Amino acid sequence: MDLHSTKNRPARPGFTLIELLVVIAIIAVLIALLLPAVQAAREAARRIQCTNNLKQLGLGLHNYESIAAALPPAGVLSGKGNVVTTWIGWSVHGRILPLMENGATFNAINFDHSGESPQNITVAALSIAAFLCPSEPDARPATANVGISNVTNYGFCMGDWFVWGGFQGPENRSAFGPNRSRRWSDFVDGASNTLVAAEGKAKQPLYRDCGGLSLVKNPSAIPGPEQAPLDVVPEYGGGGCEFKTGHSEWSDGQAHHTGFTTAWTPNKKTVGSSPSGEPVDLDITGQREKKGGPTFAAITARSHHAGGVNALFGDGSVRFIKDGIAGPTWRALGTVAGGEVVGSDSF
């Protein structure tokens, strides 16, 4: 073996440590630049799918009204005065299923019993893709009073603060309510200027059954949308309210599960205290419809999209409503016959 032969062999080319570090740094910078763009593209796709889901709800409503000559009720109750004796709470969601290519699920529902009944536990636990926004981070079923129920990200418009006046009380000013089926001809403000549905967050923290709201109890004198939540609703602090979650049961026709109200503008934070004393962004309903009227509630439209919520209007169009919409404009869009004049440039 020639010991001198290796000395004359040319050195192999390679990277120095500094060159390797420079390459790694460049790759890291490229990833940092590309990742937000990829995330933005994915969110844009999710928002498009969310818009399509609302359009499907709109088509379902229009087909339902063309067949039944009226829109579906947000639950069916019987009783007298403010006392409910029978609650059949099937939601608008459940009633339009066959018109959204979910006929098999609809046929599995026993409409003589509520979604929480043993007869309907299985169907209420089903996940319906059209009822879920792709941006929802926790679409897992929620544990309900009976068995397991599945969540939804869409609520139908069920009032401003005033939701239901009982069996002898006045009707609310919005598209949907218990024991009531409006027709499109009732939308005298114009279908294109009337909210029908909007997004909500699944498992939204909620105070309910507070025994009523001490300062919100007159349908003709409800708090303005510009007022401070804790000033007009001290019950946000807890007290005798039950702490639960809303938008956790697509089968339940009550406002806190399958509705929203225009009490506050989209994504408005209404911070109260949880039972443990921690601050939490809350929805609130003084008394659930199934417990008897009158019902006043703030079930805020919320979404996981930055800057606003997708909303369905009576004409079937879906528009992205920004968080900064003026409170009176949002309220006006929530009425079917309020007589307000709302310009298209105001939302």
Short mmCIF file of C-alpha atoms in Angstrom, two decimals:
data_model
loop_
_atom_site.label_atom_id
_atom_site.label_comp_id
_atom_site.label_asym_id
_atom_site.label_seq_id
_atom_site.Cartn_x
_atom_site.Cartn_y
_atom_site.Cartn_z
CA MET A 1 0.00 0.00 0.00
CA ASP A 2 1.30 3.42 -0.99
CA LEU A 3 1.15 5.56 2.12
CA HIS A 4 1.83 8.67 0.07
CA SER A 5 -1.08 8.15 -2.32
CA THR A 6 -3.66 9.68 0.05
CA LYS A 7 -1.69 12.87 0.34
CA ASN A 8 -2.07 13.56 -3.35
CA ARG A 9 -5.84 12.81 -3.43
CA PRO A 10 -7.95 16.00 -3.84
CA ALA A 11 -10.10 17.01 -0.84
CA ARG A 12 -13.81 16.18 -1.10
CA PRO A 13 -16.09 19.23 -1.40
CA GLY A 14 -18.44 19.83 1.59
CA PHE A 15 -20.35 22.43 3.60
CA THR A 16 -18.86 24.29 6.43
CA LEU A 17 -20.81 24.62 9.67
CA ILE A 18 -21.54 28.27 8.92
CA GLU A 19 -22.94 27.39 5.49
CA LEU A 20 -25.22 24.75 7.02
CA LEU A 21 -26.52 27.23 9.59
CA VAL A 22 -27.21 29.79 6.84
CA VAL A 23 -29.20 27.21 4.82
CA ILE A 24 -31.22 26.19 7.89
CA ALA A 25 -31.95 29.83 8.65
CA ILE A 26 -33.15 30.44 5.09
CA ILE A 27 -35.46 27.39 5.26
CA ALA A 28 -36.85 28.58 8.58
CA VAL A 29 -37.57 32.03 7.13
CA LEU A 30 -39.32 30.49 4.11
CA ILE A 31 -41.47 28.31 6.37
CA ALA A 32 -42.34 31.33 8.50
CA LEU A 33 -43.41 33.22 5.38
CA LEU A 34 -45.36 30.36 3.82
CA LEU A 35 -47.16 29.02 6.89
CA PRO A 36 -49.48 32.02 7.39
CA ALA A 37 -50.34 31.93 3.69
CA VAL A 38 -51.20 28.22 3.91
CA GLN A 39 -53.27 28.81 7.05
CA ALA A 40 -55.07 31.73 5.40
CA ALA A 41 -55.87 29.59 2.37
CA ARG A 42 -57.25 26.84 4.56
CA GLU A 43 -59.37 29.30 6.53
CA ALA A 44 -60.69 30.80 3.29
CA ALA A 45 -61.74 27.31 2.20
CA ARG A 46 -63.40 26.70 5.57
CA ARG A 47 -65.26 30.00 5.34
CA ILE A 48 -66.53 29.08 1.86
CA GLN A 49 -67.79 25.74 3.19
CA CYS A 50 -69.45 27.54 6.10
CA THR A 51 -71.18 29.87 3.64
CA ASN A 52 -72.35 26.86 1.62
CA ASN A 53 -73.79 25.26 4.77
CA LEU A 54 -75.88 28.35 5.45
CA LYS A 55 -77.05 28.41 1.84
CA GLN A 56 -78.18 24.81 2.27
CA LEU A 57 -80.17 25.86 5.33
CA GLY A 58 -81.71 28.65 3.26
CA LEU A 59 -82.69 26.25 0.47
CA GLY A 60 -84.19 23.92 3.05
CA LEU A 61 -86.29 26.75 4.49
CA HIS A 62 -87.55 27.88 1.09
CA ASN A 63 -88.45 24.34 0.07
CA TYR A 64 -90.21 23.76 3.40
CA GLU A 65 -92.24 26.95 3.01
CA SER A 66 -93.20 26.06 -0.54
CA ILE A 67 -94.51 22.68 0.64
CA ALA A 68 -96.09 23.60 3.99
CA ALA A 69 -97.03 27.21 3.10
CA ALA A 70 -95.22 28.33 6.26
CA LEU A 71 -91.78 28.22 7.86
CA PRO A 72 -91.13 25.61 10.57
CA PRO A 73 -91.70 26.49 14.24
CA ALA A 74 -88.84 26.65 16.73
CA GLY A 75 -90.35 23.95 18.90
CA VAL A 76 -93.90 23.01 19.82
CA LEU A 77 -95.31 23.53 23.32
CA SER A 78 -98.69 23.16 24.96
CA GLY A 79 -99.99 24.60 28.20
CA LYS A 80 -101.85 27.59 29.55
CA GLY A 81 -100.73 31.11 30.45
CA ASN A 82 -97.04 30.79 31.27
CA VAL A 83 -97.16 27.14 32.34
CA VAL A 84 -95.83 24.53 29.90
CA THR A 85 -97.38 21.08 30.24
CA THR A 86 -95.94 19.46 27.11
CA TRP A 87 -92.66 20.21 25.38
CA ILE A 88 -91.93 18.77 21.91
CA GLY A 89 -88.79 20.69 21.21
CA TRP A 90 -87.73 19.58 17.76
CA SER A 91 -85.74 22.37 16.18
CA VAL A 92 -85.96 24.09 12.82
CA HIS A 93 -82.80 22.12 12.00
CA GLY A 94 -84.59 18.81 12.48
CA ARG A 95 -87.69 19.82 10.56
CA ILE A 96 -85.86 20.75 7.35
CA LEU A 97 -83.63 17.66 7.23
CA PRO A 98 -85.45 15.92 4.34
CA LEU A 99 -85.04 19.06 2.24
CA MET A 100 -81.27 18.98 2.80
CA GLU A 101 -80.69 15.42 1.55
CA ASN A 102 -81.01 13.97 5.06
CA GLY A 103 -84.29 12.12 4.59
CA ALA A 104 -83.10 8.98 6.40
CA THR A 105 -82.25 10.98 9.53
CA PHE A 106 -85.59 12.78 9.38
CA ASN A 107 -87.45 9.48 9.08
CA ALA A 108 -85.69 8.22 12.22
CA ILE A 109 -87.13 11.07 14.33
CA ASN A 110 -90.18 10.46 16.49
CA PHE A 111 -91.79 13.89 16.50
CA ASP A 112 -94.18 12.85 19.27
CA HIS A 113 -91.24 13.04 21.67
CA SER A 114 -88.43 15.54 22.29
CA GLY A 115 -84.84 15.05 21.20
CA GLU A 116 -83.88 14.23 24.78
CA SER A 117 -86.37 11.39 25.04
CA PRO A 118 -85.25 7.74 24.97
CA GLN A 119 -87.08 7.36 21.64
CA ASN A 120 -84.77 9.92 20.00
CA ILE A 121 -81.43 9.57 21.77
CA THR A 122 -79.79 7.80 18.83
CA VAL A 123 -80.83 10.29 16.17
CA ALA A 124 -80.05 13.33 18.36
CA ALA A 125 -76.50 12.03 18.76
CA LEU A 126 -75.87 11.99 15.01
CA SER A 127 -73.42 14.50 13.56
CA ILE A 128 -74.94 16.44 10.65
CA ALA A 129 -72.18 17.92 8.48
CA ALA A 130 -74.37 20.78 7.23
CA PHE A 131 -74.92 21.92 10.83
CA LEU A 132 -71.19 22.27 11.56
CA CYS A 133 -68.76 24.99 10.52
CA PRO A 134 -65.39 23.52 9.43
CA SER A 135 -63.63 26.12 11.61
CA GLU A 136 -65.24 24.75 14.79
CA PRO A 137 -62.37 23.41 16.96
CA ASP A 138 -64.53 21.10 19.08
CA ALA A 139 -67.29 19.41 17.11
CA ARG A 140 -67.44 16.41 19.45
CA PRO A 141 -70.85 15.51 20.87
CA ALA A 142 -71.88 17.11 24.13
CA THR A 143 -73.20 15.29 27.16
CA ALA A 144 -76.85 16.28 27.42
CA ASN A 145 -79.40 15.74 30.17
CA VAL A 146 -80.17 12.35 28.65
CA GLY A 147 -77.53 10.47 26.70
CA ILE A 148 -75.33 12.22 24.15
CA SER A 149 -76.39 15.01 21.79
CA ASN A 150 -74.55 16.62 18.94
CA VAL A 151 -73.61 20.25 18.51
CA THR A 152 -74.39 22.86 15.88
CA ASN A 153 -72.73 26.08 14.71
CA TYR A 154 -75.85 27.68 13.25
CA GLY A 155 -78.76 29.34 14.97
CA PHE A 156 -82.01 30.75 13.61
CA CYS A 157 -83.08 34.28 14.51
CA MET A 158 -85.41 34.04 17.54
CA GLY A 159 -85.66 37.55 18.92
CA ASP A 160 -83.80 40.64 20.10
CA TRP A 161 -83.94 40.35 23.88
CA PHE A 162 -87.55 39.22 23.84
CA VAL A 163 -87.89 35.59 22.71
CA TRP A 164 -91.26 34.26 23.85
CA GLY A 165 -94.18 35.74 25.74
CA GLY A 166 -95.89 32.57 26.86
CA PHE A 167 -99.15 31.17 25.50
CA GLN A 168 -100.97 34.47 25.93
CA GLY A 169 -98.08 36.85 25.40
CA PRO A 170 -97.05 38.80 22.30
CA GLU A 171 -94.90 37.27 19.58
CA ASN A 172 -91.30 38.28 19.17
CA ARG A 173 -90.19 40.48 16.30
CA SER A 174 -88.00 37.92 14.53
CA ALA A 175 -88.38 35.12 12.02
CA PHE A 176 -88.78 32.16 14.38
CA GLY A 177 -90.36 31.30 17.70
CA PRO A 178 -92.19 28.54 19.58
CA ASN A 179 -95.58 27.49 18.20
CA ARG A 180 -95.27 29.93 15.33
CA SER A 181 -94.82 29.43 11.61
CA ARG A 182 -94.36 32.65 9.66
CA ARG A 183 -94.73 32.93 5.91
CA TRP A 184 -92.38 34.79 3.59
CA SER A 185 -95.20 37.26 3.02
CA ASP A 186 -94.85 38.27 6.70
CA PHE A 187 -91.36 39.65 5.97
CA VAL A 188 -92.61 43.10 5.09
CA ASP A 189 -89.20 44.64 5.80
CA GLY A 190 -88.01 42.70 2.76
CA ALA A 191 -86.51 39.22 2.73
CA SER A 192 -83.13 40.61 1.65
CA ASN A 193 -83.07 42.86 4.75
CA THR A 194 -84.14 40.25 7.30
CA LEU A 195 -81.83 37.91 9.21
CA VAL A 196 -82.86 34.27 9.19
CA ALA A 197 -79.82 32.46 10.59
CA ALA A 198 -76.25 33.13 11.69
CA GLU A 199 -73.26 31.38 13.19
CA GLY A 200 -72.81 30.42 16.82
CA LYS A 201 -70.05 28.70 18.76
CA ALA A 202 -70.66 25.13 19.83
CA LYS A 203 -70.71 24.54 23.61
CA GLN A 204 -70.89 28.28 24.28
CA PRO A 205 -70.83 28.98 28.07
CA LEU A 206 -74.33 29.88 29.20
CA TYR A 207 -76.27 31.03 32.24
CA ARG A 208 -79.89 29.90 32.14
CA ASP A 209 -83.02 29.64 34.29
CA CYS A 210 -82.14 32.62 36.46
CA GLY A 211 -85.77 32.98 37.48
CA GLY A 212 -86.07 35.78 34.96
CA LEU A 213 -83.85 38.82 34.41
CA SER A 214 -84.41 41.53 36.99
CA LEU A 215 -83.95 44.49 34.63
CA VAL A 216 -85.10 42.93 31.35
CA LYS A 217 -88.77 41.97 31.54
CA ASN A 218 -90.75 44.27 29.28
CA PRO A 219 -90.94 43.35 25.57
CA SER A 220 -91.55 47.00 24.74
CA ALA A 221 -88.57 48.32 26.75
CA ILE A 222 -85.49 46.22 26.10
CA PRO A 223 -81.88 47.38 26.67
CA GLY A 224 -80.17 49.20 23.85
CA PRO A 225 -77.35 47.41 22.05
CA GLU A 226 -74.86 50.08 23.16
CA GLN A 227 -75.42 49.55 26.88
CA ALA A 228 -72.91 47.81 29.15
CA PRO A 229 -73.95 44.18 29.63
CA LEU A 230 -73.36 44.00 33.39
CA ASP A 231 -75.24 47.25 33.97
CA VAL A 232 -78.44 45.99 32.37
CA VAL A 233 -78.07 42.29 33.21
CA PRO A 234 -76.46 41.80 36.64
CA GLU A 235 -77.29 38.11 36.26
CA TYR A 236 -74.16 37.79 34.12
CA GLY A 237 -72.45 37.61 37.50
CA GLY A 238 -74.15 34.32 38.26
CA GLY A 239 -76.38 34.35 41.29
CA GLY A 240 -79.20 31.84 41.02
CA CYS A 241 -78.53 30.92 37.39
CA GLU A 242 -77.62 27.46 36.15
CA PHE A 243 -74.27 27.26 34.35
CA LYS A 244 -74.42 25.13 31.20
CA THR A 245 -73.39 25.33 27.53
CA GLY A 246 -75.44 26.40 24.53
CA HIS A 247 -75.45 25.29 20.89
CA SER A 248 -74.88 21.77 22.18
CA GLU A 249 -78.04 20.09 20.86
CA TRP A 250 -79.07 20.53 17.21
CA SER A 251 -82.31 18.73 18.02
CA ASP A 252 -83.45 21.23 20.69
CA GLY A 253 -85.55 24.12 19.37
CA GLN A 254 -84.88 26.52 22.25
CA ALA A 255 -82.98 29.71 21.48
CA HIS A 256 -79.87 28.85 23.49
CA HIS A 257 -79.27 25.66 21.47
CA THR A 258 -80.46 26.36 17.94
CA GLY A 259 -81.10 30.08 17.86
CA PHE A 260 -79.55 33.49 18.30
CA THR A 261 -80.84 36.90 19.28
CA THR A 262 -79.79 40.37 18.18
CA ALA A 263 -79.46 41.65 21.75
CA TRP A 264 -75.73 42.22 21.21
CA THR A 265 -73.79 42.63 17.97
CA PRO A 266 -71.77 39.71 16.52
CA ASN A 267 -68.90 38.40 18.65
CA LYS A 268 -69.53 40.99 21.39
CA LYS A 269 -67.83 39.83 24.58
CA THR A 270 -70.26 39.68 27.49
CA VAL A 271 -67.95 38.80 30.33
CA GLY A 272 -69.40 37.42 33.54
CA SER A 273 -68.28 35.15 36.33
CA SER A 274 -68.33 31.37 36.14
CA PRO A 275 -69.43 29.42 39.22
CA SER A 276 -65.73 29.06 40.11
CA GLY A 277 -65.26 32.82 39.93
CA GLU A 278 -63.31 32.84 36.68
CA PRO A 279 -64.24 35.45 34.02
CA VAL A 280 -65.96 33.90 31.01
CA ASP A 281 -67.70 35.17 27.86
CA LEU A 282 -71.34 34.23 28.38
CA ASP A 283 -74.71 33.85 26.73
CA ILE A 284 -77.70 34.18 29.03
CA THR A 285 -81.39 33.29 29.10
CA GLY A 286 -83.50 34.30 32.06
CA GLN A 287 -85.79 31.33 31.60
CA ARG A 288 -85.87 28.63 28.95
CA GLU A 289 -88.95 28.37 26.77
CA LYS A 290 -89.67 24.85 28.03
CA LYS A 291 -89.92 26.28 31.55
CA GLY A 292 -92.63 28.72 30.49
CA GLY A 293 -92.66 32.33 29.35
CA PRO A 294 -91.87 35.08 29.23
CA THR A 295 -88.38 34.43 27.93
CA PHE A 296 -85.66 37.07 27.49
CA ALA A 297 -82.24 36.04 26.24
CA ALA A 298 -78.98 37.26 24.78
CA ILE A 299 -77.71 34.47 22.55
CA THR A 300 -74.98 36.23 20.59
CA ALA A 301 -73.99 35.34 17.03
CA ARG A 302 -70.38 34.21 17.22
CA SER A 303 -67.90 32.56 14.87
CA HIS A 304 -64.34 31.29 14.65
CA HIS A 305 -63.75 33.47 11.57
CA ALA A 306 -61.80 36.64 12.23
CA GLY A 307 -63.76 39.87 12.11
CA GLY A 308 -67.38 38.78 11.93
CA VAL A 309 -69.97 36.09 11.25
CA ASN A 310 -71.64 34.56 8.24
CA ALA A 311 -75.37 35.30 8.20
CA LEU A 312 -78.27 33.95 6.14
CA PHE A 313 -80.98 36.35 4.93
CA GLY A 314 -84.54 35.65 3.94
CA ASP A 315 -83.81 35.82 0.23
CA GLY A 316 -81.34 32.94 0.59
CA SER A 317 -78.22 35.11 0.34
CA VAL A 318 -75.33 34.71 2.78
CA ARG A 319 -73.29 37.73 3.78
CA PHE A 320 -70.33 38.23 6.09
CA ILE A 321 -71.39 40.66 8.81
CA LYS A 322 -68.51 42.49 10.46
CA ASP A 323 -68.19 42.76 14.22
CA GLY A 324 -68.28 46.54 13.89
CA ILE A 325 -71.85 46.68 12.58
CA ALA A 326 -73.88 49.32 14.41
CA GLY A 327 -76.13 47.88 17.11
CA PRO A 328 -79.34 49.52 15.82
CA THR A 329 -78.63 48.20 12.32
CA TRP A 330 -78.12 44.66 13.64
CA ARG A 331 -81.37 44.94 15.59
CA ALA A 332 -83.20 46.24 12.51
CA LEU A 333 -81.99 43.31 10.42
CA GLY A 334 -83.44 40.97 13.03
CA THR A 335 -87.05 42.16 12.67
CA VAL A 336 -89.45 40.95 10.00
CA ALA A 337 -91.84 43.90 10.14
CA GLY A 338 -90.12 46.64 12.11
CA GLY A 339 -90.41 49.21 9.32
CA GLU A 340 -86.75 50.21 9.64
CA VAL A 341 -84.92 51.50 6.59
CA VAL A 342 -81.54 49.74 6.33
CA GLY A 343 -79.19 50.63 3.49
CA SER A 344 -77.05 47.88 1.98
CA ASP A 345 -73.97 49.98 2.67
CA SER A 346 -74.57 49.87 6.44
CA PHE A 347 -73.68 46.18 6.88
#
